[in-house]
C-alpha angles and dihedrals in degrees: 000000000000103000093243098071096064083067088084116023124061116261142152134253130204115221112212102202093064106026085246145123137210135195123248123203111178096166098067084070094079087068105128105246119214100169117112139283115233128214130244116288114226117197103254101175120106123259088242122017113199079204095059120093094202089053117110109261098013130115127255130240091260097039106274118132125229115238107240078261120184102195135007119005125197128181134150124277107268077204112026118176077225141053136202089222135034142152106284110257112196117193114233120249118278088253086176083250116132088246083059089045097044107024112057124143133164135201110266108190115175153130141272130192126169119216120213109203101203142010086233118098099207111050145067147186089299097053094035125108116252087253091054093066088036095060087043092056089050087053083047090054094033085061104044092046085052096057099034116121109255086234095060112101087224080073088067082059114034100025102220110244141199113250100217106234084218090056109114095234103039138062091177134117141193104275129254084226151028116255135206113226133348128217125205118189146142135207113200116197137028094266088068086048084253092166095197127042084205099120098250134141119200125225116210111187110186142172089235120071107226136245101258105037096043084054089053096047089053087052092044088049093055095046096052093040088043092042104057091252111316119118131240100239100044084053099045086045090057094049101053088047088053095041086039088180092110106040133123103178139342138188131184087273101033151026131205114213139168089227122224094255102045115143103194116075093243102021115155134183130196114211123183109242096227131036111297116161096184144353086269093070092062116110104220090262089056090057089046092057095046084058094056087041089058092044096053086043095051100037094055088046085072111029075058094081087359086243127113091277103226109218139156107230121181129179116230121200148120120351110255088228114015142129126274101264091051082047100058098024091061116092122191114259138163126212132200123185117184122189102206123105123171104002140348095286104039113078126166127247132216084236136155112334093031101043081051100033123003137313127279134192131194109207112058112241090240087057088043088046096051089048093058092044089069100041081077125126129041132017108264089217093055084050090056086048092050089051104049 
């Protein structure tokens, strides 16, 4: 069947990364659409806020006080969904009885920071200098070294060091134990429960190895074992540079996609183009131009519905503590998964048939590609400011 031809008629697609499929249904687009246009949305938060706790100088939620920091700002979570101690929990022996078989459970101890990205109240990754996300990628690396097992062959590479609790910019300390994997995300806007507008990401580091990523590291296993070698990303990336049809932005280290199999209207994911198993495999001119990558992404989120585009974005790569073959199967990627649709105000929801059988778009990642590929340029809201 010519590609072409899945551009109108419903079909699904298998996405490799996680063993699954979604439907696409492209013709449902052609629905005529009467709800309103919205208007372009201006920033209208303060540069500092005395009622932020993520604002230089001001006091947390549980009574810490922020350092008068100018870049990056790391401090532990007042309320992390883990803790570093807990009372023991030891799962009862498997006695062949159904409590042994359904209720199963297991201890989970970790560690949460939050990253603020900026001392500024009022911007985020869209609206901040190239330098700005550089200096948040090296925080991001910083951190991950710091909390990598010594036996991990990333440790030859990044050395894994010891963040001082009296540095300006981290409240972070070598941890009591090693921990297994370590996700770093951030959700922007209310509509992804972000709590605070204050630009600001959030870093888990747990002895358990999550859901998704450990799903994606199975897939990424069986490619390489199954493919002589190569790995599932580098090829992926080589093909979308060579079909062009679904990418946002690319430079000469990575490439930005709304990949084939994407399930939210506007998901991107950014994949290194060659094999990089962590953040602590980047030369200093890879992380420059992921920057650059993370800025172009962002900014044409925006410019998209000229709103600030709400959106939950996580970074995937190498185990903390893993064996070999996680080590050097993983392969650094970035997700974002956005959750608007037509406007600034219609999202679409994981409802009904995709909560009970499997999930569907509407827009085909190549139209949604193609969309994002002429928001470029400058942000809309500077635009508004230059104009006033």
């Amino acid at each position: 069947m010519p590609a072409s031809v899945l551009d109108d008629v419903s079909h699904r697609r298998y996405n490799p990364l996680r063993g699954s499929w979604i439907l696409v249904s492209p013709h449902r687009t052609k629905r005529p659409w009467q709800g309103q246009q919205e208007a372009a949305s201006g920033s209208t938060l303060p540069k500092y806020d005395p009622s932020c706790y993520l604002c230089p100088g001001n006091k947390r939620a549980a009574g810490g006080i922020n350092p008068q920091y100018d870049n990056t700002f790391v401090f532990v979570n007042d309320y992390s969904a883990v803790k570093e101690e807990q009372a023991e929990y030891h799962p009862p022996d498997n006695d062949g009885s159904l409590s042994s078989l359904f209720l199963r459970a297991e201890s989970v101890t970790g560690k949460c920071y939050v990253v603020t990205f900026a001392p500024s109240h009022n911007l985020t990754l869209a609206d901040l200098a190239h330098q700005q996300i550089v200096s948040i990628i090296n925080t991001w690396a910083t951190l991950y070294a710091a909390h990598l097992s010594s036996t991990s062959s990333l440790s030859q590479i990044g050395a894994a060091t010891t963040l001082p609790p009296a540095s300006p910019n981290h409240d972070s300390v070598r941890p009591k134990v090693q921990y297994r994997y370590m996700q770093i995300f951030e959700n922007k806007g209310a509509a992804m429960g972000c709590s605070n507008p204050h630009p600001h990401g959030q870093i888990w580091t747990t002895t358990s190895l999550p859901e998704e990523p450990a799903v994606e590291l199975e897939q990424l296993k069986s490619y390489n074992r199954e493919h002589g070698g190569h790995h599932m990303l580098e090829d992926y990336a080589r093909l979308e540079s060579d079909q062009r049809e679904r990418i946002v932005y690319q430079n000469s280290a990575f490439i930005a996609v709304c990949p084939w199999w994407a399930t939210w209207p506007f998901e991107t994911m950014v994949i290194a183009r060659e094999h990089k198993r962590a953040l602590t495999d980047f030369s200093s001119s890879e992380k420059e131009q992921l920057a650059e990558v993370l800025s172009e992404v962002t900014r044409r989120y925006d410019n998209l519905f000229e709103t600030q585009f709400p959106y939950s974005m996580g970074l995937h790569q190498a185990p903390l503590d893993g064996s070999e073959e996680e080590t050097q199967c993983s392969h650094f990627h970035i997700h974002f998964y956005p959750p608007l649709l037509r406007s600034a105000t219609v999202r679409k929801f994981l409802v009904g048939y995709e909560m009970m059988a499997e999930p569907q778009r509407d827009i085909t990642p190549e139209q949604a590609a193609e969309r994002l590929r002429g928001c470029g340029g400058v942000l809309y809201r500077m635009k508004m400011n230059a104009e006033q």
